[in-house]
PDB file of C-alpha atoms and ligand atoms in Angstrom:
ATOM      1  CA  MET A   1       0.000   0.000   0.000  1.00  0.00           C
ATOM      2  CA  LYS A   2       1.181   3.511  -0.900  1.00  0.00           C
ATOM      3  CA  SER A   3       2.196   6.028   1.778  1.00  0.00           C
ATOM      4  CA  LEU A   4      -0.594   7.519   3.858  1.00  0.00           C
ATOM      5  CA  ASP A   5      -0.167  11.040   2.548  1.00  0.00           C
ATOM      6  CA  THR A   6      -0.549  10.468  -1.216  1.00  0.00           C
ATOM      7  CA  LYS A   7      -3.994  11.777  -2.131  1.00  0.00           C
ATOM      8  CA  LEU A   8      -6.492   9.586  -3.951  1.00  0.00           C
ATOM      9  CA  ALA A   9      -8.978  10.778  -6.573  1.00  0.00           C
ATOM     10  CA  ILE A  10     -11.800   8.532  -7.780  1.00  0.00           C
ATOM     11  CA  VAL A  11     -13.079   9.355 -11.256  1.00  0.00           C
ATOM     12  CA  THR A  12     -16.189   7.547 -12.483  1.00  0.00           C
ATOM     13  CA  GLY A  13     -16.708   7.011 -16.203  1.00  0.00           C
ATOM     14  CA  ALA A  14     -12.928   7.200 -16.598  1.00  0.00           C
ATOM     15  CA  ALA A  15     -12.434   4.683 -19.406  1.00  0.00           C
ATOM     16  CA  ARG A  16     -12.710   7.399 -22.056  1.00  0.00           C
ATOM     17  CA  GLY A  17     -13.723  10.991 -22.801  1.00  0.00           C
ATOM     18  CA  ILE A  18     -13.868  13.684 -20.125  1.00  0.00           C
ATOM     19  CA  GLY A  19     -13.407  11.178 -17.283  1.00  0.00           C
ATOM     20  CA  HIS A  20     -10.234   9.754 -18.762  1.00  0.00           C
ATOM     21  CA  ALA A  21      -8.731  13.217 -19.350  1.00  0.00           C
ATOM     22  CA  THR A  22      -9.642  14.154 -15.769  1.00  0.00           C
ATOM     23  CA  ALA A  23      -7.987  11.066 -14.300  1.00  0.00           C
ATOM     24  CA  GLN A  24      -4.794  11.805 -16.261  1.00  0.00           C
ATOM     25  CA  LEU A  25      -4.749  15.409 -15.032  1.00  0.00           C
ATOM     26  CA  PHE A  26      -5.064  14.376 -11.377  1.00  0.00           C
ATOM     27  CA  LYS A  27      -2.290  11.823 -11.874  1.00  0.00           C
ATOM     28  CA  GLN A  28      -0.011  14.450 -13.444  1.00  0.00           C
ATOM     29  CA  ASN A  29      -0.611  16.535 -10.336  1.00  0.00           C
ATOM     30  CA  GLY A  30       0.575  13.844  -7.941  1.00  0.00           C
ATOM     31  CA  TYR A  31      -2.666  12.028  -7.087  1.00  0.00           C
ATOM     32  CA  ARG A  32      -3.261   8.311  -7.186  1.00  0.00           C
ATOM     33  CA  VAL A  33      -6.297   7.737  -9.371  1.00  0.00           C
ATOM     34  CA  ALA A  34      -8.991   5.072  -9.312  1.00  0.00           C
ATOM     35  CA  LEU A  35     -10.471   4.786 -12.808  1.00  0.00           C
ATOM     36  CA  VAL A  36     -14.021   3.477 -12.451  1.00  0.00           C
ATOM     37  CA  ASP A  37     -16.105   2.395 -15.433  1.00  0.00           C
ATOM     38  CA  LYS A  38     -18.705  -0.267 -16.221  1.00  0.00           C
ATOM     39  CA  ASP A  39     -17.376  -0.826 -19.750  1.00  0.00           C
ATOM     40  CA  LYS A  40     -14.911  -3.706 -19.411  1.00  0.00           C
ATOM     41  CA  GLU A  41     -13.808  -3.542 -23.036  1.00  0.00           C
ATOM     42  CA  GLU A  42     -12.981   0.177 -22.901  1.00  0.00           C
ATOM     43  CA  LEU A  43     -11.125  -0.335 -19.605  1.00  0.00           C
ATOM     44  CA  ASN A  44      -9.147  -3.218 -21.128  1.00  0.00           C
ATOM     45  CA  ASN A  45      -8.095  -0.907 -23.968  1.00  0.00           C
ATOM     46  CA  LEU A  46      -6.348   1.377 -21.468  1.00  0.00           C
ATOM     47  CA  SER A  47      -2.766   0.562 -20.675  1.00  0.00           C
ATOM     48  CA  THR A  48      -2.201   1.254 -16.992  1.00  0.00           C
ATOM     49  CA  ASN A  49       1.284   0.170 -15.992  1.00  0.00           C
ATOM     50  CA  ASP A  50       1.663   3.091 -13.611  1.00  0.00           C
ATOM     51  CA  VAL A  51       1.479   2.198  -9.902  1.00  0.00           C
ATOM     52  CA  ASN A  52      -0.478   5.392  -9.328  1.00  0.00           C
ATOM     53  CA  GLU A  53      -3.521   4.365 -11.338  1.00  0.00           C
ATOM     54  CA  LYS A  54      -5.793   1.348 -11.195  1.00  0.00           C
ATOM     55  CA  LYS A  55      -8.901   0.299 -13.114  1.00  0.00           C
ATOM     56  CA  PHE A  56     -12.105  -0.721 -11.324  1.00  0.00           C
ATOM     57  CA  CYS A  57     -14.897  -2.241 -13.391  1.00  0.00           C
ATOM     58  CA  PHE A  58     -18.190  -1.392 -11.671  1.00  0.00           C
ATOM     59  CA  ASP A  59     -21.612   0.019 -12.505  1.00  0.00           C
ATOM     60  CA  ILE A  60     -22.099   3.106 -10.328  1.00  0.00           C
ATOM     61  CA  SER A  61     -25.886   2.908 -10.573  1.00  0.00           C
ATOM     62  CA  ASP A  62     -25.888  -0.382  -8.629  1.00  0.00           C
ATOM     63  CA  SER A  63     -25.715   0.003  -4.847  1.00  0.00           C
ATOM     64  CA  LYS A  64     -24.225  -3.476  -4.214  1.00  0.00           C
ATOM     65  CA  GLN A  65     -21.532  -2.990  -6.859  1.00  0.00           C
ATOM     66  CA  LEU A  66     -20.637   0.330  -5.232  1.00  0.00           C
ATOM     67  CA  ASP A  67     -20.071  -1.402  -1.885  1.00  0.00           C
ATOM     68  CA  ASN A  68     -17.657  -3.808  -3.590  1.00  0.00           C
ATOM     69  CA  MET A  69     -16.035  -0.938  -5.478  1.00  0.00           C
ATOM     70  CA  TYR A  70     -15.270   1.047  -2.324  1.00  0.00           C
ATOM     71  CA  GLU A  71     -13.975  -2.070  -0.586  1.00  0.00           C
ATOM     72  CA  GLU A  72     -11.562  -2.761  -3.457  1.00  0.00           C
ATOM     73  CA  ILE A  73     -10.463   0.864  -3.773  1.00  0.00           C
ATOM     74  CA  LEU A  74      -9.828   1.215  -0.037  1.00  0.00           C
ATOM     75  CA  ASN A  75      -7.882  -2.058  -0.036  1.00  0.00           C
ATOM     76  CA  TRP A  76      -5.685  -0.578  -2.763  1.00  0.00           C
ATOM     77  CA  HIS A  77      -5.267   2.828  -1.123  1.00  0.00           C
ATOM     78  CA  ASN A  78      -6.316   3.799   2.355  1.00  0.00           C
ATOM     79  CA  ARG A  79      -7.918   7.198   1.822  1.00  0.00           C
ATOM     80  CA  ILE A  80     -10.219   9.119  -0.517  1.00  0.00           C
ATOM     81  CA  ASP A  81      -9.610  12.823  -1.134  1.00  0.00           C
ATOM     82  CA  VAL A  82     -11.601  13.603  -4.273  1.00  0.00           C
ATOM     83  CA  LEU A  83     -14.626  12.023  -5.911  1.00  0.00           C
ATOM     84  CA  VAL A  84     -15.450  13.072  -9.468  1.00  0.00           C
ATOM     85  CA  ASN A  85     -18.966  11.893 -10.354  1.00  0.00           C
ATOM     86  CA  ASN A  86     -18.499  11.955 -14.115  1.00  0.00           C
ATOM     87  CA  ALA A  87     -20.110   8.730 -15.419  1.00  0.00           C
ATOM     88  CA  GLY A  88     -23.139   9.614 -17.496  1.00  0.00           C
ATOM     89  CA  VAL A  89     -25.370   8.452 -20.318  1.00  0.00           C
ATOM     90  CA  ALA A  90     -27.275  10.421 -22.948  1.00  0.00           C
ATOM     91  CA  ASP A  91     -30.573   9.532 -24.590  1.00  0.00           C
ATOM     92  CA  PHE A  92     -32.084  12.148 -26.859  1.00  0.00           C
ATOM     93  CA  GLY A  93     -35.747  11.746 -27.769  1.00  0.00           C
ATOM     94  CA  VAL A  94     -38.998  13.670 -28.007  1.00  0.00           C
ATOM     95  CA  ILE A  95     -41.217  13.638 -24.917  1.00  0.00           C
ATOM     96  CA  GLU A  96     -43.920  11.486 -26.497  1.00  0.00           C
ATOM     97  CA  LYS A  97     -41.415   8.767 -27.418  1.00  0.00           C
ATOM     98  CA  THR A  98     -39.489   8.791 -24.145  1.00  0.00           C
ATOM     99  CA  THR A  99     -40.821   5.667 -22.472  1.00  0.00           C
ATOM    100  CA  ILE A 100     -40.548   5.305 -18.719  1.00  0.00           C
ATOM    101  CA  ASP A 101     -37.834   2.673 -19.283  1.00  0.00           C
ATOM    102  CA  ARG A 102     -35.701   5.136 -21.291  1.00  0.00           C
ATOM    103  CA  TRP A 103     -36.349   7.828 -18.652  1.00  0.00           C
ATOM    104  CA  ASN A 104     -35.369   5.455 -15.800  1.00  0.00           C
ATOM    105  CA  GLU A 105     -32.244   4.298 -17.626  1.00  0.00           C
ATOM    106  CA  VAL A 106     -30.968   7.889 -17.816  1.00  0.00           C
ATOM    107  CA  MET A 107     -31.917   8.724 -14.197  1.00  0.00           C
ATOM    108  CA  LYS A 108     -30.341   5.505 -12.909  1.00  0.00           C
ATOM    109  CA  THR A 109     -26.804   6.539 -13.884  1.00  0.00           C
ATOM    110  CA  ASN A 110     -26.991  10.335 -14.138  1.00  0.00           C
ATOM    111  CA  LEU A 111     -28.891  10.993 -10.900  1.00  0.00           C
ATOM    112  CA  ASP A 112     -29.217   7.865  -8.715  1.00  0.00           C
ATOM    113  CA  GLY A 113     -25.582   7.000  -9.466  1.00  0.00           C
ATOM    114  CA  VAL A 114     -24.323  10.405  -8.303  1.00  0.00           C
ATOM    115  CA  PHE A 115     -26.459  10.182  -5.150  1.00  0.00           C
ATOM    116  CA  LEU A 116     -25.287   6.665  -4.242  1.00  0.00           C
ATOM    117  CA  THR A 117     -21.619   7.071  -5.136  1.00  0.00           C
ATOM    118  CA  THR A 118     -21.440  10.200  -2.994  1.00  0.00           C
ATOM    119  CA  GLN A 119     -23.367   8.736  -0.065  1.00  0.00           C
ATOM    120  CA  LYS A 120     -20.991   5.788   0.198  1.00  0.00           C
ATOM    121  CA  ALA A 121     -17.875   8.013  -0.008  1.00  0.00           C
ATOM    122  CA  ILE A 122     -18.876  10.236   2.920  1.00  0.00           C
ATOM    123  CA  PRO A 123     -17.223   8.235   5.751  1.00  0.00           C
ATOM    124  CA  SER A 124     -13.858   8.389   3.911  1.00  0.00           C
ATOM    125  CA  LEU A 125     -14.231  12.017   2.817  1.00  0.00           C
ATOM    126  CA  LYS A 126     -14.992  13.066   6.410  1.00  0.00           C
ATOM    127  CA  LYS A 127     -11.572  11.756   7.452  1.00  0.00           C
ATOM    128  CA  THR A 128      -9.671  13.712   4.771  1.00  0.00           C
ATOM    129  CA  LYS A 129     -11.994  16.739   4.534  1.00  0.00           C
ATOM    130  CA  GLY A 130     -12.076  15.816   0.880  1.00  0.00           C
ATOM    131  CA  ASN A 131     -14.311  17.126  -1.843  1.00  0.00           C
ATOM    132  CA  ILE A 132     -16.657  16.147  -4.637  1.00  0.00           C
ATOM    133  CA  VAL A 133     -17.124  17.430  -8.174  1.00  0.00           C
ATOM    134  CA  ASN A 134     -20.338  16.386  -9.915  1.00  0.00           C
ATOM    135  CA  ILE A 135     -20.625  16.618 -13.699  1.00  0.00           C
ATOM    136  CA  ALA A 136     -23.869  18.084 -14.992  1.00  0.00           C
ATOM    137  CA  SER A 137     -24.260  19.721 -18.427  1.00  0.00           C
ATOM    138  CA  ILE A 138     -25.332  22.932 -20.099  1.00  0.00           C
ATOM    139  CA  SER A 139     -28.450  20.852 -20.804  1.00  0.00           C
ATOM    140  CA  GLY A 140     -29.134  21.074 -17.066  1.00  0.00           C
ATOM    141  CA  LEU A 141     -28.910  24.878 -17.171  1.00  0.00           C
ATOM    142  CA  ARG A 142     -30.832  25.608 -20.355  1.00  0.00           C
ATOM    143  CA  ALA A 143     -33.661  23.580 -21.851  1.00  0.00           C
ATOM    144  CA  SER A 144     -33.765  22.377 -25.425  1.00  0.00           C
ATOM    145  CA  THR A 145     -35.689  19.827 -27.461  1.00  0.00           C
ATOM    146  CA  LEU A 146     -35.013  16.064 -27.192  1.00  0.00           C
ATOM    147  CA  ARG A 147     -33.448  16.331 -23.743  1.00  0.00           C
ATOM    148  CA  VAL A 148     -36.412  15.696 -21.478  1.00  0.00           C
ATOM    149  CA  ALA A 149     -34.682  12.897 -19.576  1.00  0.00           C
ATOM    150  CA  TYR A 150     -31.045  13.964 -20.007  1.00  0.00           C
ATOM    151  CA  GLY A 151     -31.643  17.672 -19.290  1.00  0.00           C
ATOM    152  CA  THR A 152     -33.844  16.935 -16.284  1.00  0.00           C
ATOM    153  CA  SER A 153     -31.296  14.490 -14.863  1.00  0.00           C
ATOM    154  CA  LYS A 154     -28.549  17.110 -15.191  1.00  0.00           C
ATOM    155  CA  ALA A 155     -30.679  19.914 -13.672  1.00  0.00           C
ATOM    156  CA  ALA A 156     -31.281  17.545 -10.759  1.00  0.00           C
ATOM    157  CA  VAL A 157     -27.523  17.019 -10.389  1.00  0.00           C
ATOM    158  CA  ILE A 158     -27.110  20.797 -10.025  1.00  0.00           C
ATOM    159  CA  GLN A 159     -29.691  20.842  -7.205  1.00  0.00           C
ATOM    160  CA  LEU A 160     -28.226  17.667  -5.678  1.00  0.00           C
ATOM    161  CA  THR A 161     -24.861  19.453  -5.561  1.00  0.00           C
ATOM    162  CA  LYS A 162     -26.408  22.243  -3.478  1.00  0.00           C
ATOM    163  CA  GLN A 163     -28.104  19.757  -1.139  1.00  0.00           C
ATOM    164  CA  GLN A 164     -24.854  17.850  -0.658  1.00  0.00           C
ATOM    165  CA  ALA A 165     -22.863  21.056  -0.109  1.00  0.00           C
ATOM    166  CA  ALA A 166     -25.369  22.327   2.453  1.00  0.00           C
ATOM    167  CA  GLU A 167     -25.249  19.143   4.483  1.00  0.00           C
ATOM    168  CA  LEU A 168     -21.616  18.110   4.157  1.00  0.00           C
ATOM    169  CA  GLY A 169     -20.063  21.543   4.714  1.00  0.00           C
ATOM    170  CA  GLU A 170     -19.935  21.044   8.463  1.00  0.00           C
ATOM    171  CA  TYR A 171     -17.529  18.122   7.937  1.00  0.00           C
ATOM    172  CA  GLY A 172     -15.284  20.309   5.782  1.00  0.00           C
ATOM    173  CA  ILE A 173     -16.411  18.474   2.635  1.00  0.00           C
ATOM    174  CA  ARG A 174     -16.926  20.771  -0.373  1.00  0.00           C
ATOM    175  CA  VAL A 175     -19.251  19.792  -3.238  1.00  0.00           C
ATOM    176  CA  ASN A 176     -19.279  21.585  -6.576  1.00  0.00           C
ATOM    177  CA  CYS A 177     -20.467  20.958 -10.080  1.00  0.00           C
ATOM    178  CA  ILE A 178     -19.170  21.468 -13.620  1.00  0.00           C
ATOM    179  CA  ALA A 179     -21.641  22.015 -16.452  1.00  0.00           C
ATOM    180  CA  PRO A 180     -19.701  21.202 -19.623  1.00  0.00           C
ATOM    181  CA  GLY A 181     -20.573  22.586 -23.009  1.00  0.00           C
ATOM    182  CA  PRO A 182     -20.290  20.275 -26.029  1.00  0.00           C
ATOM    183  CA  VAL A 183     -17.160  18.122 -26.339  1.00  0.00           C
ATOM    184  CA  LYS A 184     -16.649  15.655 -29.196  1.00  0.00           C
ATOM    185  CA  THR A 185     -16.702  12.463 -27.117  1.00  0.00           C
ATOM    186  CA  LYS A 186     -18.392   9.156 -27.905  1.00  0.00           C
ATOM    187  CA  LEU A 187     -21.418  10.206 -25.800  1.00  0.00           C
ATOM    188  CA  ALA A 188     -21.899  13.496 -27.648  1.00  0.00           C
ATOM    189  CA  MET A 189     -21.188  12.178 -31.120  1.00  0.00           C
ATOM    190  CA  ALA A 190     -23.831   9.459 -30.706  1.00  0.00           C
ATOM    191  CA  VAL A 191     -26.511  12.149 -30.406  1.00  0.00           C
ATOM    192  CA  HIS A 192     -25.093  15.248 -32.177  1.00  0.00           C
ATOM    193  CA  THR A 193     -26.075  15.350 -35.840  1.00  0.00           C
ATOM    194  CA  GLN A 194     -24.260  17.702 -38.261  1.00  0.00           C
ATOM    195  CA  ASP A 195     -27.162  20.144 -37.791  1.00  0.00           C
ATOM    196  CA  ILE A 196     -26.724  20.116 -34.020  1.00  0.00           C
ATOM    197  CA  ILE A 197     -22.957  20.640 -34.355  1.00  0.00           C
ATOM    198  CA  GLU A 198     -23.526  23.704 -36.545  1.00  0.00           C
ATOM    199  CA  ALA A 199     -26.206  25.049 -34.204  1.00  0.00           C
ATOM    200  CA  TYR A 200     -23.838  24.757 -31.236  1.00  0.00           C
ATOM    201  CA  HIS A 201     -21.131  26.652 -33.119  1.00  0.00           C
ATOM    202  CA  ASP A 202     -23.684  29.381 -33.823  1.00  0.00           C
ATOM    203  CA  ALA A 203     -24.849  29.647 -30.211  1.00  0.00           C
ATOM    204  CA  ILE A 204     -21.452  29.550 -28.496  1.00  0.00           C
ATOM    205  CA  PRO A 205     -19.535  32.848 -28.209  1.00  0.00           C
ATOM    206  CA  LEU A 206     -16.183  31.052 -28.526  1.00  0.00           C
ATOM    207  CA  ASN A 207     -17.626  29.447 -31.668  1.00  0.00           C
ATOM    208  CA  ARG A 208     -16.283  25.939 -31.118  1.00  0.00           C
ATOM    209  CA  TYR A 209     -16.633  22.726 -29.119  1.00  0.00           C
ATOM    210  CA  GLY A 210     -14.585  22.366 -25.940  1.00  0.00           C
ATOM    211  CA  THR A 211     -11.897  19.753 -25.382  1.00  0.00           C
ATOM    212  CA  GLU A 212     -11.804  17.025 -22.747  1.00  0.00           C
ATOM    213  CA  LEU A 213      -8.809  18.761 -21.152  1.00  0.00           C
ATOM    214  CA  GLU A 214     -10.613  22.103 -20.910  1.00  0.00           C
ATOM    215  CA  ILE A 215     -13.385  20.411 -18.909  1.00  0.00           C
ATOM    216  CA  ALA A 216     -10.832  18.496 -16.812  1.00  0.00           C
ATOM    217  CA  ASN A 217      -9.073  21.786 -15.963  1.00  0.00           C
ATOM    218  CA  GLY A 218     -12.330  23.158 -14.530  1.00  0.00           C
ATOM    219  CA  ILE A 219     -12.875  19.975 -12.505  1.00  0.00           C
ATOM    220  CA  TYR A 220      -9.317  20.063 -11.193  1.00  0.00           C
ATOM    221  CA  PHE A 221      -9.645  23.704 -10.162  1.00  0.00           C
ATOM    222  CA  LEU A 222     -12.819  23.054  -8.140  1.00  0.00           C
ATOM    223  CA  ALA A 223     -11.184  20.045  -6.443  1.00  0.00           C
ATOM    224  CA  SER A 224      -8.002  21.972  -5.625  1.00  0.00           C
ATOM    225  CA  ASP A 225      -7.137  24.120  -2.618  1.00  0.00           C
ATOM    226  CA  LYS A 226      -7.437  27.174  -4.892  1.00  0.00           C
ATOM    227  CA  ALA A 227     -11.202  26.647  -4.531  1.00  0.00           C
ATOM    228  CA  SER A 228     -11.061  26.165  -0.748  1.00  0.00           C
ATOM    229  CA  TYR A 229     -13.935  28.617  -0.040  1.00  0.00           C
ATOM    230  CA  ILE A 230     -16.132  27.511  -2.966  1.00  0.00           C
ATOM    231  CA  THR A 231     -18.914  25.022  -2.337  1.00  0.00           C
ATOM    232  CA  GLY A 232     -22.415  24.410  -3.709  1.00  0.00           C
ATOM    233  CA  GLN A 233     -21.550  26.098  -7.007  1.00  0.00           C
ATOM    234  CA  THR A 234     -21.973  25.132 -10.643  1.00  0.00           C
ATOM    235  CA  LEU A 235     -19.320  26.345 -13.052  1.00  0.00           C
ATOM    236  CA  ALA A 236     -20.272  26.270 -16.734  1.00  0.00           C
ATOM    237  CA  VAL A 237     -17.233  25.357 -18.849  1.00  0.00           C
ATOM    238  CA  ASP A 238     -19.075  26.049 -22.046  1.00  0.00           C
ATOM    239  CA  GLY A 239     -17.410  28.664 -24.262  1.00  0.00           C
ATOM    240  CA  GLY A 240     -19.937  31.229 -23.046  1.00  0.00           C
ATOM    241  CA  PHE A 241     -23.079  29.351 -24.087  1.00  0.00           C
ATOM    242  CA  GLU A 242     -24.924  29.904 -20.801  1.00  0.00           C
ATOM    243  CA  ALA A 243     -24.130  33.621 -20.788  1.00  0.00           C
ATOM    244  CA  THR A 244     -25.779  34.431 -24.096  1.00  0.00           C
ATOM    245  CA  GLY A 245     -29.306  35.269 -25.135  1.00  0.00           C
ATOM    246  CA  VAL A 246     -30.844  35.131 -28.585  1.00  0.00           C
ATOM    247  CA  GLY A 247     -29.424  36.625 -31.741  1.00  0.00           C
ATOM    248  CA  LEU A 248     -25.732  35.686 -31.622  1.00  0.00           C
ATOM    249  CA  PRO A 249     -25.628  34.114 -35.115  1.00  0.00           C
ATOM    250  CA  SER A 250     -27.311  37.196 -36.650  1.00  0.00           C
ATOM    251  CA  LEU A 251     -25.034  39.630 -34.812  1.00  0.00           C
ATOM    252  CA  ARG A 252     -21.988  37.737 -36.094  1.00  0.00           C
ATOM    253  CA  LYS A 253     -22.974  38.300 -39.724  1.00  0.00           C
TER     254      LYS A 253
HETATM  255  N1  NAD B 301     -19.422  15.320 -24.249  1.00  0.00           N
HETATM  256  C1  NAD B 301     -20.262  16.323 -24.046  1.00  0.00           C
HETATM  257  O1  NAD B 301     -20.573  17.085 -24.970  1.00  0.00           O
HETATM  258  C2  NAD B 301     -20.837  16.547 -22.675  1.00  0.00           C
HETATM  259  C3  NAD B 301     -21.523  17.752 -22.446  1.00  0.00           C
HETATM  260  C4  NAD B 301     -22.083  17.989 -21.218  1.00  0.00           C
HETATM  261  C5  NAD B 301     -21.951  17.043 -20.205  1.00  0.00           C
HETATM  262  N2  NAD B 301     -21.278  15.881 -20.439  1.00  0.00           N
HETATM  263  C6  NAD B 301     -21.180  14.927 -19.327  1.00  0.00           C
HETATM  264  O2  NAD B 301     -19.831  14.594 -19.108  1.00  0.00           O
HETATM  265  C7  NAD B 301     -19.738  13.274 -18.557  1.00  0.00           C
HETATM  266  C8  NAD B 301     -18.744  12.457 -19.368  1.00  0.00           C
HETATM  267  O3  NAD B 301     -19.246  12.322 -20.682  1.00  0.00           O
HETATM  268  P1  NAD B 301     -18.338  12.017 -21.966  1.00  0.00           P
HETATM  269  O4  NAD B 301     -18.803  12.952 -22.999  1.00  0.00           O
HETATM  270  O5  NAD B 301     -16.904  11.922 -21.607  1.00  0.00           O
HETATM  271  O6  NAD B 301     -18.958  10.583 -22.347  1.00  0.00           O
HETATM  272  P2  NAD B 301     -18.332   9.165 -22.743  1.00  0.00           P
HETATM  273  O7  NAD B 301     -19.474   8.336 -23.183  1.00  0.00           O
HETATM  274  O8  NAD B 301     -17.164   9.320 -23.625  1.00  0.00           O
HETATM  275  O9  NAD B 301     -17.815   8.636 -21.321  1.00  0.00           O
HETATM  276  C9  NAD B 301     -18.714   8.277 -20.301  1.00  0.00           C
HETATM  277  C10 NAD B 301     -18.157   7.049 -19.587  1.00  0.00           C
HETATM  278  O10 NAD B 301     -19.052   6.743 -18.501  1.00  0.00           O
HETATM  279  C11 NAD B 301     -19.181   5.322 -18.444  1.00  0.00           C
HETATM  280  N3  NAD B 301     -20.439   4.985 -17.762  1.00  0.00           N
HETATM  281  C12 NAD B 301     -21.704   5.242 -18.189  1.00  0.00           C
HETATM  282  N4  NAD B 301     -22.591   4.774 -17.309  1.00  0.00           N
HETATM  283  C13 NAD B 301     -21.881   4.206 -16.291  1.00  0.00           C
HETATM  284  C14 NAD B 301     -22.233   3.531 -15.095  1.00  0.00           C
HETATM  285  N5  NAD B 301     -23.515   3.353 -14.757  1.00  0.00           N
HETATM  286  N6  NAD B 301     -21.246   3.068 -14.297  1.00  0.00           N
HETATM  287  C15 NAD B 301     -19.943   3.247 -14.633  1.00  0.00           C
HETATM  288  N7  NAD B 301     -19.541   3.864 -15.758  1.00  0.00           N
HETATM  289  C16 NAD B 301     -20.501   4.336 -16.580  1.00  0.00           C
HETATM  290  C17 NAD B 301     -19.172   4.875 -19.905  1.00  0.00           C
HETATM  291  O11 NAD B 301     -18.870   3.508 -20.028  1.00  0.00           O
HETATM  292  C18 NAD B 301     -18.106   5.800 -20.486  1.00  0.00           C
HETATM  293  O12 NAD B 301     -16.814   5.222 -20.457  1.00  0.00           O
HETATM  294  C19 NAD B 301     -21.176  12.715 -18.588  1.00  0.00           C
HETATM  295  O13 NAD B 301     -21.756  12.860 -17.307  1.00  0.00           O
HETATM  296  C20 NAD B 301     -21.878  13.603 -19.589  1.00  0.00           C
HETATM  297  O14 NAD B 301     -23.262  13.673 -19.381  1.00  0.00           O
HETATM  298  C21 NAD B 301     -20.724  15.610 -21.654  1.00  0.00           C
END
């Protein structure tokens, strides 16, 4: 087991995309990182021959699996300093075609998963006065079509962040949230048509998609001591999307 004072960050959904970039950033900054994902194949594709990172194949929406996950992680390293609740799924569909099964599938990972993963980390985070960063979305800040389940799940994560911050503050545990704008990951590209890509470019002041690293930098900042008096907040890392009203494409012409 590694020395007691090396910090540990758990990143869920770390096999690819934003989660993977986040795990790498924490590692570069001296953390040990637990890469959690339910996708065995994607995890197997990652080469991890570094003693400071380890893969854990678990589904964070399943309470029993989470118990096993924490047991394995704490057997590997004896403390938890940061939890990044990043694992998420997207399902875009019109309201009338969003069956309750599709709705529940989205809520199970995006909302229940964040609730459960956090709840079970509290005893460890109390000991380290650690902190949590939840990953929502600009879809949780602004409504759009096709996102009835996804957008609602992410808006709930923003409120859940405030609830968690309010209650856990007295233990010195901070809880914040990042609302990413569009990033060309597998999740986004499965639901972003060419039309949607162009519309995002139009609506975003910086006129482009973000990168995985740009989102990871926001997550790392909120988890770091530089954010020691920030809790209960949602930071949009979105190229300015949330700040704008109507008319940007016309004004650009
Ligand atoms: N990419 C974007 O444009 C964008 C925008 C806003 C918010 N987000 C959010 O960022 C987070 C990361 O998304 P991404 O774009 O990197 O997606 P991604 O699909 O590339 O990665 C998500 C990872 O989470 C894992 N995962 C999903 N459900 C899980 C579960 N129940 N248990 C364990 N692992 C699970 C997947 O296997 C996958 O490896 C998500 O919460 C997503 O909603 C993404």
